[in-house]
Coordinates of C-alpha atoms and ligand atoms in Angstrom, one line a residue:
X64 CA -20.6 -42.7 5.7
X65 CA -19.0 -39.4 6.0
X66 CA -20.6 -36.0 5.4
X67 CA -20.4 -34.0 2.2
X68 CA -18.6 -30.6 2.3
X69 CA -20.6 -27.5 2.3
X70 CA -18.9 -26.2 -0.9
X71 CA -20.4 -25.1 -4.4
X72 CA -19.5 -28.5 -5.3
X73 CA -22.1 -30.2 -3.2
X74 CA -24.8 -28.0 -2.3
X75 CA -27.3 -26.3 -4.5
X76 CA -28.0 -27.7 -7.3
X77 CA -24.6 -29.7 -7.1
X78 CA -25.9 -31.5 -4.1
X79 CA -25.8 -35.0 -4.4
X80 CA -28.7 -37.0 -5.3
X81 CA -27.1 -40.8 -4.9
X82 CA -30.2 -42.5 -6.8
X83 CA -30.7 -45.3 -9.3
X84 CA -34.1 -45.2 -10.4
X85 CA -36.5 -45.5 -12.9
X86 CA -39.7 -44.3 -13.7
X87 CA -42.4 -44.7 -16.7
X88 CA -44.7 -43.1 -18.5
X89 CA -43.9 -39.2 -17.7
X90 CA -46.6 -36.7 -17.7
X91 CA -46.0 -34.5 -21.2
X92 CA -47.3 -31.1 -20.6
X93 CA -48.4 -29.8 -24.6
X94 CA -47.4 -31.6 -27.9
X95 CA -44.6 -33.8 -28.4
X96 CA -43.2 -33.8 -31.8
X97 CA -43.1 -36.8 -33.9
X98 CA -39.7 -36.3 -34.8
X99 CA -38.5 -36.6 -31.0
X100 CA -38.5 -40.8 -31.0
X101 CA -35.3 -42.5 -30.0
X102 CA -33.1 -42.0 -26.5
X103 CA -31.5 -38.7 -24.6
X104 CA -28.4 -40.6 -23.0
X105 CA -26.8 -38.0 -20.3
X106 CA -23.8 -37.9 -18.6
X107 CA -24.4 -36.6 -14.6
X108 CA -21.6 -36.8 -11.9
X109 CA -23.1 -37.9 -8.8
X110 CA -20.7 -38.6 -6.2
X111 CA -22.1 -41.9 -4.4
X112 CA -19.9 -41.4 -1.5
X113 CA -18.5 -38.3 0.5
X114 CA -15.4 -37.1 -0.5
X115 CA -11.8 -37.9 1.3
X116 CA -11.0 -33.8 1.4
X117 CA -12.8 -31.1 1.4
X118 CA -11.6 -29.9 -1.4
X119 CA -13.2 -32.1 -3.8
X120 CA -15.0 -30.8 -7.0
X121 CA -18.2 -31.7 -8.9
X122 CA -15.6 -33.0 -11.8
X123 CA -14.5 -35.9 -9.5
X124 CA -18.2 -37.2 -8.9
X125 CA -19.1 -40.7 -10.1
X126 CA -20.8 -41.2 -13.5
X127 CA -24.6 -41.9 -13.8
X128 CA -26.0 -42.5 -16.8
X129 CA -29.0 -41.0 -17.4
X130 CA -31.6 -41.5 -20.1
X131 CA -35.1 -40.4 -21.4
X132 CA -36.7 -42.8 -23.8
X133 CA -39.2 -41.1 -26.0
X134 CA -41.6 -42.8 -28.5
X135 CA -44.9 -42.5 -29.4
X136 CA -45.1 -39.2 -26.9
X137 CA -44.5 -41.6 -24.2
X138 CA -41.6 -40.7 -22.3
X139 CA -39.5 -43.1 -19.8
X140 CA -36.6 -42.1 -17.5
X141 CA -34.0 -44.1 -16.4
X142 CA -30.4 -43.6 -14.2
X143 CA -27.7 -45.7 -13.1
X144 CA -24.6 -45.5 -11.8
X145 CA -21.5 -46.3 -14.3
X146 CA -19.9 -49.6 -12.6
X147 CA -16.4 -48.2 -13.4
X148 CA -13.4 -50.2 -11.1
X149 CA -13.6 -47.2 -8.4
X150 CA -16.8 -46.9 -7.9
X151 CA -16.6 -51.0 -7.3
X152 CA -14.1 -50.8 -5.2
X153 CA -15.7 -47.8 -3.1
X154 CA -18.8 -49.2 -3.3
X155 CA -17.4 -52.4 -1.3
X156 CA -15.5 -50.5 1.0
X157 CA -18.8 -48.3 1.5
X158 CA -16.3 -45.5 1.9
X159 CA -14.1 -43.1 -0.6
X160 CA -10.8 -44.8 -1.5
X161 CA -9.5 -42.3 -4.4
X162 CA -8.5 -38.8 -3.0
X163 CA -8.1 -35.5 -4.4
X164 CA -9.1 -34.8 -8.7
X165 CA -6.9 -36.7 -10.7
X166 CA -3.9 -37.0 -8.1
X167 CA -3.6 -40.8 -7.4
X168 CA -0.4 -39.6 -4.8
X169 CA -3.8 -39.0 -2.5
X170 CA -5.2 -42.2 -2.6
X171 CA -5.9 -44.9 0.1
X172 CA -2.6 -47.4 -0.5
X173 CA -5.5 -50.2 -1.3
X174 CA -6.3 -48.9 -4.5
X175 CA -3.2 -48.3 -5.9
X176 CA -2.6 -48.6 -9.2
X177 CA -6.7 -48.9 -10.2
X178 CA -8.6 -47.6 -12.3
X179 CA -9.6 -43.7 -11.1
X180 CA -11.8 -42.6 -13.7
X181 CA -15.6 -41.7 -12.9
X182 CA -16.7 -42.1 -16.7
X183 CA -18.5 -39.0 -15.9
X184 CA -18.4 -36.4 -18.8
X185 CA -19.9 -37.3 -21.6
X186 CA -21.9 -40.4 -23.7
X187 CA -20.6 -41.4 -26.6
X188 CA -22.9 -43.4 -29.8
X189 CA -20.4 -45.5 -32.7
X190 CA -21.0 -48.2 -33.9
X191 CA -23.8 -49.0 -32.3
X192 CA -22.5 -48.8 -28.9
X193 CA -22.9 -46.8 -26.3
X194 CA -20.2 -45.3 -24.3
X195 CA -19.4 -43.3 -21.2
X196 CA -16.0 -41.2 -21.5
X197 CA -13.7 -38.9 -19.3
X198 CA -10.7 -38.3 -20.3
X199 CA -8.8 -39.3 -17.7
X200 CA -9.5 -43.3 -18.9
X201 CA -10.5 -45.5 -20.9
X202 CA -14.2 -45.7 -21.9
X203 CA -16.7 -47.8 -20.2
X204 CA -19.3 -49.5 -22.5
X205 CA -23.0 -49.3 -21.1
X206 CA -25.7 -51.6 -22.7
X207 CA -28.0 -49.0 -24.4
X208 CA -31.3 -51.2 -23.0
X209 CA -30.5 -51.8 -19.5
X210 CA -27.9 -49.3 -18.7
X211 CA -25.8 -52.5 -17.4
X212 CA -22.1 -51.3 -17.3
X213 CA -20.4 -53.8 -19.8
X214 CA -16.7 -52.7 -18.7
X215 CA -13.8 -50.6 -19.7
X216 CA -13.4 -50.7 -23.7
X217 CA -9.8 -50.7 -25.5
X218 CA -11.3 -51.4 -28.9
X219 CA -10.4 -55.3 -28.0
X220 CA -7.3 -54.5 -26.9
X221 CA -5.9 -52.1 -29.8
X222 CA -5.9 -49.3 -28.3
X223 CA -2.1 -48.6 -26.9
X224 CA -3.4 -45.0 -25.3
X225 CA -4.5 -45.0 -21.4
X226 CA -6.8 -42.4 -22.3
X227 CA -9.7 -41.5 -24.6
X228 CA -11.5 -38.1 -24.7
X229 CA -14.6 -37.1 -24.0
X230 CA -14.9 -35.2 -27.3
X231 CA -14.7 -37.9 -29.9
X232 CA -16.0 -36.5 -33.8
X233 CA -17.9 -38.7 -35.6
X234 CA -17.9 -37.8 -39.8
X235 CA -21.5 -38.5 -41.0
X236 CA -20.4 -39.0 -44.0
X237 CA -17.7 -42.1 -43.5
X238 CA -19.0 -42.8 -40.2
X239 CA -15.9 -42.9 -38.8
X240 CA -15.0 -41.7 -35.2
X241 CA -11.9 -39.2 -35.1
X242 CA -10.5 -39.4 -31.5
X243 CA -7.6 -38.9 -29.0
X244 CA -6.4 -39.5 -25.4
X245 CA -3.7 -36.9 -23.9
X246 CA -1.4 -38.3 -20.8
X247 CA -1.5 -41.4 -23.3
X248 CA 1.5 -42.8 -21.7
X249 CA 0.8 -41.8 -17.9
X250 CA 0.5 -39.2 -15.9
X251 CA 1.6 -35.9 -16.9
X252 CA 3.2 -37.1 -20.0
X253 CA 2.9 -34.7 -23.4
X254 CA 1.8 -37.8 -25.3
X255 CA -1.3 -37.2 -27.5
X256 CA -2.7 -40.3 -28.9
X257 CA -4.8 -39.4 -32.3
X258 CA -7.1 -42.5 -33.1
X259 CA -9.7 -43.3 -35.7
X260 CA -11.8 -46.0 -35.3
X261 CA -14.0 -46.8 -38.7
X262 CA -17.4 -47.6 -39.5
X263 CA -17.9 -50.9 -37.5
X264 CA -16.0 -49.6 -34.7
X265 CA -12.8 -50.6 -35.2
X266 CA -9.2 -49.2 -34.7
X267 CA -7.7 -48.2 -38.3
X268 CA -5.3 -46.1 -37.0
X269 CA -3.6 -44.5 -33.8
X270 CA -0.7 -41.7 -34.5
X271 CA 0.6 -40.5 -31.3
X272 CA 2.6 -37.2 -31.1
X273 CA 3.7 -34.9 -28.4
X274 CA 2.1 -31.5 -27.1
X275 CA 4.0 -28.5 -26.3
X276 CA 3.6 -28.7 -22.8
X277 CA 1.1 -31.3 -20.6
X278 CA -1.9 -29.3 -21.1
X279 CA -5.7 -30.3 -20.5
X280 CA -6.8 -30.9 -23.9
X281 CA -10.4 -31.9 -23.5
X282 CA -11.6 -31.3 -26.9
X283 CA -10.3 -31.4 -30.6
X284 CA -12.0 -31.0 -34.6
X285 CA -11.9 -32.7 -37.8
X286 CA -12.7 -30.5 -40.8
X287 CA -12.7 -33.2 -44.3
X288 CA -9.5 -32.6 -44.9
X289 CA -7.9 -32.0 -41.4
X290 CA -7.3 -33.1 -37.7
X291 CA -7.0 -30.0 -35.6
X292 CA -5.9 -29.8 -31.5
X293 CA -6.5 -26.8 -29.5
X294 CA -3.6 -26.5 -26.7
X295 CA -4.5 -24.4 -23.8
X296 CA -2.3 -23.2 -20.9
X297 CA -3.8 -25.3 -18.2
X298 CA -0.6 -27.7 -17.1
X299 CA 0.4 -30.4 -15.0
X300 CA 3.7 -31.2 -12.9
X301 CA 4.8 -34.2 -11.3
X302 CA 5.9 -33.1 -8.4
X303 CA 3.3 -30.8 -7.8
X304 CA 0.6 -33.9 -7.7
X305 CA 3.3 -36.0 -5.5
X306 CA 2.9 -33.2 -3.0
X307 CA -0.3 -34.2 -2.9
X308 CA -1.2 -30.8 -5.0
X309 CA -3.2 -29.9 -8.0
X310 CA -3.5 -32.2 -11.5
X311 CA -4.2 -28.7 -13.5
X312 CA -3.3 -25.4 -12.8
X313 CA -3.7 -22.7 -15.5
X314 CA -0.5 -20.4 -16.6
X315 CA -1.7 -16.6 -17.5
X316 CA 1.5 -16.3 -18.8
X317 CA 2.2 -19.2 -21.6
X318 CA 1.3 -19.3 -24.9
X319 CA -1.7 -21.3 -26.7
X320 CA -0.9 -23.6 -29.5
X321 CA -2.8 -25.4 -32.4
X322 CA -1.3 -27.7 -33.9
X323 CA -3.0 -29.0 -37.7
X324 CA -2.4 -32.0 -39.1
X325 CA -3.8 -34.1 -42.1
X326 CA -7.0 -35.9 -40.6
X327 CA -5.8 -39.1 -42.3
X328 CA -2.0 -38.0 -42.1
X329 CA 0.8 -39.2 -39.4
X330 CA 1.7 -37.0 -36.9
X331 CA 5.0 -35.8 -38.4
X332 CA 3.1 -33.7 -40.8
X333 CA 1.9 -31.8 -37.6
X334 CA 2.0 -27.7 -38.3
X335 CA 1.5 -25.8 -34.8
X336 CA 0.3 -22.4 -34.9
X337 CA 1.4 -19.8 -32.0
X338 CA -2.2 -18.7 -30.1
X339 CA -3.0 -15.8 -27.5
X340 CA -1.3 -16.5 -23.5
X341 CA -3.6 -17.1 -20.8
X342 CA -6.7 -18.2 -23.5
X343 CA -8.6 -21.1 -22.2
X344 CA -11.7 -23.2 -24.4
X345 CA -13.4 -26.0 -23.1
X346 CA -15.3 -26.7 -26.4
X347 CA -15.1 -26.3 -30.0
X348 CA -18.3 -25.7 -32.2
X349 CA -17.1 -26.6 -35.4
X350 CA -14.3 -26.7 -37.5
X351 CA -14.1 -26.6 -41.8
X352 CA -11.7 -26.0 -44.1
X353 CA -11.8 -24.8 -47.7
X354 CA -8.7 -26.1 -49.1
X355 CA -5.7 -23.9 -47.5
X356 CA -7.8 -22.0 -44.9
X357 CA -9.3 -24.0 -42.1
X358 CA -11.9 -22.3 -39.6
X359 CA -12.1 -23.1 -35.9
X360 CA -15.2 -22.2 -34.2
X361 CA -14.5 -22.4 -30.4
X362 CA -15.6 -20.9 -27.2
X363 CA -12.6 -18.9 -26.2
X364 CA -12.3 -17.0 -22.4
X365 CA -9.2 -15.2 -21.5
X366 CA -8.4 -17.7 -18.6
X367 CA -9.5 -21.0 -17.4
X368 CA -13.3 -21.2 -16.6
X369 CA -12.8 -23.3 -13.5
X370 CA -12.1 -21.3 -10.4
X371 CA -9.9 -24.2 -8.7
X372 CA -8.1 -24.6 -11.8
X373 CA -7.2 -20.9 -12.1
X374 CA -6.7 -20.5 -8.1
X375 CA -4.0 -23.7 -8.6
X376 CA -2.6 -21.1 -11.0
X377 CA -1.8 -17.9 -8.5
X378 CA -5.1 -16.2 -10.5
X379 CA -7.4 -14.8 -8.5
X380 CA -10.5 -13.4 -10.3
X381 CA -14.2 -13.7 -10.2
X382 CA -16.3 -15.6 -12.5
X383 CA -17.5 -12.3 -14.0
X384 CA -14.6 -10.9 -14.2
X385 CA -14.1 -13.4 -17.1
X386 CA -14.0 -12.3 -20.3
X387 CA -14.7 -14.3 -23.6
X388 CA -16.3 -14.7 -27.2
X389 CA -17.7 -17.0 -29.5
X390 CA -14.2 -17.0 -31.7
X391 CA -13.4 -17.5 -35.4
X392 CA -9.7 -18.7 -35.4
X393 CA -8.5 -18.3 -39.2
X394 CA -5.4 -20.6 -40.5
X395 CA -3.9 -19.9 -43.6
X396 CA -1.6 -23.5 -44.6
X397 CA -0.3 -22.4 -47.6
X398 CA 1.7 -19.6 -45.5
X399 CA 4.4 -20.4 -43.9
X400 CA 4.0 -18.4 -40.4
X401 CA 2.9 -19.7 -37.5
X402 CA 0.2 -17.1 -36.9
X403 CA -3.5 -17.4 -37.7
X404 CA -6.6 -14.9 -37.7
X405 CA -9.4 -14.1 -34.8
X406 CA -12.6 -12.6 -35.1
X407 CA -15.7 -12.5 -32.5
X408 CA -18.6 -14.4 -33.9
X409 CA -20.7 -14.3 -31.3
X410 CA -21.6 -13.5 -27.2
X411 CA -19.8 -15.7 -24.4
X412 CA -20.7 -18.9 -23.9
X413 CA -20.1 -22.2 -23.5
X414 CA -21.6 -26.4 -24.1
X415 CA -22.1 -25.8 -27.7
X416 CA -24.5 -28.3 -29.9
X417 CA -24.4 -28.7 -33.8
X418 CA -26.1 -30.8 -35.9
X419 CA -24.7 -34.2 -36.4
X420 CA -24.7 -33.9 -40.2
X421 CA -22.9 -30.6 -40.0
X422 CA -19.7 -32.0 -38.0
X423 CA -16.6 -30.7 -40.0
X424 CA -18.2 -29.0 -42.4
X425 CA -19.8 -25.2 -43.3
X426 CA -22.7 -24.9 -41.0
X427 CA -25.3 -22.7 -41.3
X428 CA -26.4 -22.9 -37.0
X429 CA -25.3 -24.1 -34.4
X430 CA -26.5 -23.5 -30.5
X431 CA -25.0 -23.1 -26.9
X432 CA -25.4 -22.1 -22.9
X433 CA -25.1 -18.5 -22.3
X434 CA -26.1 -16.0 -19.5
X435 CA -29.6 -14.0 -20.0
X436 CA -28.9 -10.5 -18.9
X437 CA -32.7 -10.4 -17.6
X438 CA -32.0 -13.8 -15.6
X439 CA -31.2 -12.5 -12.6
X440 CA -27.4 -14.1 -10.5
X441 CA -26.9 -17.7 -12.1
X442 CA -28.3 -20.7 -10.2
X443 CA -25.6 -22.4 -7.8
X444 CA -25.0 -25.4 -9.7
X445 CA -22.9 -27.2 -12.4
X446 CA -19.4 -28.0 -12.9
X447 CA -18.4 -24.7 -12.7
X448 CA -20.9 -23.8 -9.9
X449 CA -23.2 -21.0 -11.9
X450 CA -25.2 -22.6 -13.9
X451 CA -26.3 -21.3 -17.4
X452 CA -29.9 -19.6 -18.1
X453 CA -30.0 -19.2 -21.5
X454 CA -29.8 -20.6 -24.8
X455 CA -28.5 -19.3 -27.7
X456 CA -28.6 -19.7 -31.7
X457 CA -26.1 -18.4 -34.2
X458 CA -26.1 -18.1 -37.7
X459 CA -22.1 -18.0 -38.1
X460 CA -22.8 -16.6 -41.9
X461 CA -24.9 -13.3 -41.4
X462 CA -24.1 -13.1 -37.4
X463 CA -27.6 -13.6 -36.2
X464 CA -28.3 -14.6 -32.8
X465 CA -31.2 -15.6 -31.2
X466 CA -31.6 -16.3 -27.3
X467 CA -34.4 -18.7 -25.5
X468 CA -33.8 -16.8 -22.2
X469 CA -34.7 -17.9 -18.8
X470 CA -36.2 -15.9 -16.2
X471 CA -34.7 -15.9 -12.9
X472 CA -34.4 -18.5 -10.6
X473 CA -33.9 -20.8 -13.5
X474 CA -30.9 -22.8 -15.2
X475 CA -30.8 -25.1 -18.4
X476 CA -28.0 -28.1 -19.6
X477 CA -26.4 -28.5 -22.5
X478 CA -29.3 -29.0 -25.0
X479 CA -28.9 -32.0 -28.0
X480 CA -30.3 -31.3 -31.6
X481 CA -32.9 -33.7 -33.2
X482 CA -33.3 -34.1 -37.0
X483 CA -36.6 -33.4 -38.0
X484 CA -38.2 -35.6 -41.0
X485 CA -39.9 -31.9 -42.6
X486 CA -37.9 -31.2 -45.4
X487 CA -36.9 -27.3 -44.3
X488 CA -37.6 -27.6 -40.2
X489 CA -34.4 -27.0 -38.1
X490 CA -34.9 -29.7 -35.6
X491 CA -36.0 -29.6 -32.3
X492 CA -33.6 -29.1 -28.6
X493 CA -33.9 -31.4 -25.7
X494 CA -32.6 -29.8 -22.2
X495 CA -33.3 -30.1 -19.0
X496 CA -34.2 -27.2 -17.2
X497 CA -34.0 -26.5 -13.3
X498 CA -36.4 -24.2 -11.0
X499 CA -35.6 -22.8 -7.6
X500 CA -38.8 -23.1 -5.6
X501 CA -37.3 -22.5 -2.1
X502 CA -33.8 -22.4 -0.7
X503 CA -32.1 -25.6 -1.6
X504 CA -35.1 -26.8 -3.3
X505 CA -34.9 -27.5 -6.9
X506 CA -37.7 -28.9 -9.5
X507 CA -36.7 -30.0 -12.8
X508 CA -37.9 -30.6 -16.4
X509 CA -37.4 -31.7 -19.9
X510 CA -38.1 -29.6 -22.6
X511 CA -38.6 -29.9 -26.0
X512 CA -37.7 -26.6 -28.1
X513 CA -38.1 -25.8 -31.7
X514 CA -34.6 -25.4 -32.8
X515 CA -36.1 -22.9 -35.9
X516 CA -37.4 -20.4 -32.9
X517 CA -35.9 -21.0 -29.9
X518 CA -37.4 -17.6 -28.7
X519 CA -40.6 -19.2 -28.4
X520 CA -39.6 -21.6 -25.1
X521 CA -40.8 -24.7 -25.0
X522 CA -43.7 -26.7 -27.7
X523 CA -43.6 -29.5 -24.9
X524 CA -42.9 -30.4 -21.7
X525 CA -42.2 -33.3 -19.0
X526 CA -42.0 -32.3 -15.0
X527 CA -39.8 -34.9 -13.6
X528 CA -41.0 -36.3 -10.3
X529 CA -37.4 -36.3 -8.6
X530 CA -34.5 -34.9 -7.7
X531 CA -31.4 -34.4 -11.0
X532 CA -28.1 -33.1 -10.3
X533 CA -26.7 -31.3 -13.1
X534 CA -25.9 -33.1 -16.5
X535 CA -22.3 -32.2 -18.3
X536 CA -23.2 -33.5 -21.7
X537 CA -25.5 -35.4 -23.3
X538 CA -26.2 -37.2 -27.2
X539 CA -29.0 -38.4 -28.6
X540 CA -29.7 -41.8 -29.9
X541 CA -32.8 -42.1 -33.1
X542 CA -34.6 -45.3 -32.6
X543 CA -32.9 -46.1 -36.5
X544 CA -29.6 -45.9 -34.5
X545 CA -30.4 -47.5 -31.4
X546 CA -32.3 -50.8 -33.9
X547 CA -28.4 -50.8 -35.0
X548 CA -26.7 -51.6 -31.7
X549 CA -23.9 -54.0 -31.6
X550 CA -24.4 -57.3 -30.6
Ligands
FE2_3 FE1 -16.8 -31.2 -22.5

């Protein structure tokens, strides 16, 4: 067993944990809400061996999937390790096997032509079945009960893309799950793959069309009437990843595009709109459209977010050097330019959380991870390595925003929203929540937030008696869903 590197990527909070456990019957510290019954399903890169290079990054870890099961106020934690193909193969070999982030040109010769994805971004509920995603791959089905890994899913062999995102839409109206896979032919190709899967889970349809330029495209929206896909300057290049180099670097310099199509529509009635250069967003709040104008709610920064990304790139600046904005983005279809509006809507942030039942449409909140001015330097931690210490609401129709801020010394995950069954209650927030309590030594804990007053903290919560490395995203599962799993 080698030793990890001493970068941002595996120390602090990032350092790796490497540990499948399970423990019941979690102390609650005050009230836990009625309303909070069913399964918090996480995502958590944990890298289970150390790293061929140095160089390696927190995005390249191996999935866990992680999950508190709440009901009755009893809560239950549980995390395993997604059996993906590499982490089978590594795990054999006791030893890394897959080299640098997503360049296969640095592997050992023994695995090539596997499977390198980590299934380690985000966990995905259709259909009653449960799924870890990265976009990279395929998915790779998990049994909700056991956390078993089930194997890679290909929609029983329809799907023709290599890929499938992390950021999958789900209407809750139809049911239906709006999705896509870039590099859908192989590596560095400009194929986009646009899939929608219906009720049951099965593949209706998959359009595939071709991006501007290979970009990382790691999330899209769906208004009712539209399909929309963000594309930021962040490329790839063959022969850069044959050297052995980076899969993404970003390019100040190049233009943005969105390209709109008809959700239900083929490709060929694609319109592509001409954005800012340099702009980089991870993740869109929300998108709706009202006939001929469509909105798109995203969380916009004037370059890539991920230092190695922009570094790749020739850009050399400091994380707060970074500028951004909750952004409006404004299209107007039934003009013929290929321009669109922008407006601020809100402070910088990122990891943003709507209500289920408000995907695609008008929305009147929505929440996401920001920095709390009195919360001291960020934690060292995350995929990004400063982890956020705030949470913020926004009321995207009369501007207000509230913050649940952290003091310092303190750093929160992505939260997920819960329906409440109070006719006029907003819901309640799930997140985990990290302490520093000495150098290198972290404590962590779940907490339950009323999603109507966020600036109140916490109404309940649950120490956790080990060790967590930083989530990326989470979803949360009712018990009405979870009696609904596929057999
Ligand atoms: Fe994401």
């Amino acid at each position: 067993m080698g030793v990890f590197p001493q970068t941002i990527h595996f120390t602090g909070l990032n350092t790796p944990v490497r540990i499948e456990t399970s423990v019941r019957n979690l102390p609650v510290i005050g009230a836990m809400p009625p309303d909070v019954s069913g399964a918090f399903f996480r995502a958590v890169p944990d890298p289970a061996h150390a790293p061929m290079h140095d160089d390696d990054v927190v995005l390249s870890g191996d999935g866990m999937i992680s999950r508190f099961r709440i009901r009755d106020g009893h809560v239950d934690y549980d995390i395993r390790y997604v059996e993906t193909e590499r982490y089978k193969l590594e795990r054999e070999a006791r030893r890394a096997l897959f080299g640098r982030y997503r360049n296969p040109y640095t592997d050992d010769p023994a695995v090539a032509g596997r499977d390198r994805t980590v299934a380690n971004t985000t966990p995905v509920w259709h259909a009653g079945r449960l799924f870890m995603t990265k976009e990279d791959g395929l998915a790779y089905e998990i049994d909700p009960e056991t956390l078993a890994t089930i194997g890679r899913f290909d929609f029983h062999g329809a799907l023709r893309s290599r890929t499938f995102t992390a950021h999958p839409r789900v209407d809750p109206a139809t049911g239906e799950m709006f999705f896509f896979g870039y590099e859908a032919s192989g590596l560095c190709s400009r194929d986009i793959a646009y899939g929608i899967a219906d009720a049951d889970g099965n593949l209706v349809s998959e359009h595939w069309f071709e991006a501007p330029y290979c970009a990382s495209v790691h999330d899209f929206a769906i208004t009712g009437r539209y399909a929309i896909f963000p594309i930021f300057p962040t490329t790839a290049d063959h022969d850069r990843l044959k050297a052995g180099g980076a899969h993404w670097a970003h390019q100040q310099d190049l233009e943005s595009w969105v390209g709109v199509m008809p959700r239900y529509g083929k490709a060929d009635a694609m319109r592509w709109f001409k954005g800012p250069k340099g702009v980089s967003a991870f993740h869109i709040v929300n998108a709706f459209d009202d006939g001929d104008t469509v909105h798109l709610d995203l969380c916009l920064t004037d370059t890539n977010a991920f230092a190695f990304m922009r570094e790749a790139g020739g850009i050399h600046r400091q994380p707060w050097e970074i500028q951004g904005a909750l952004t409006r983005w404004t299209f107007d279809l039934a003009q013929s330019a290929d321009t669109f509006e922008e407006r601020p809507i809100g402070p910088p942030g990122d990891l943003p959380r709507l209500r289920d039942a408000d995907q695609g449409r008008p929305y009147r909140f929505a929440f996401y991870c920001s920095m709390n001015p009195q919360g001291g330097p960020p934690l060292p931690g995350g995929p990004v390595g400063a982890a956020f210490n705030a949470i913020l609401r926004i009321e995207p129709g009369n501007g207000r925003v509230e913050m649940m801020g952290l003091p310092p010394e303190m750093a929160i995950s992505e939260p997920v929203h819960i329906e409440s069954a109070q006719a006029g209650h907003d819901g309640w927030l799930l997140a985990v929540v990290d302490r520093r309590v000495a150098e290198e030594t972290f404590e962590s804990e779940l907490w339950v937030i009323d999603a109507g007053d966020i600036a109140a903290g916490a109404v309940a919560r649950v120490p956790m008696p080990v060790r967590m490395r930083p989530q990326v995203h989470g979803v949360w599962v009712s018990d009405a869903q979870l009696a609904m799993r596929a057999l």
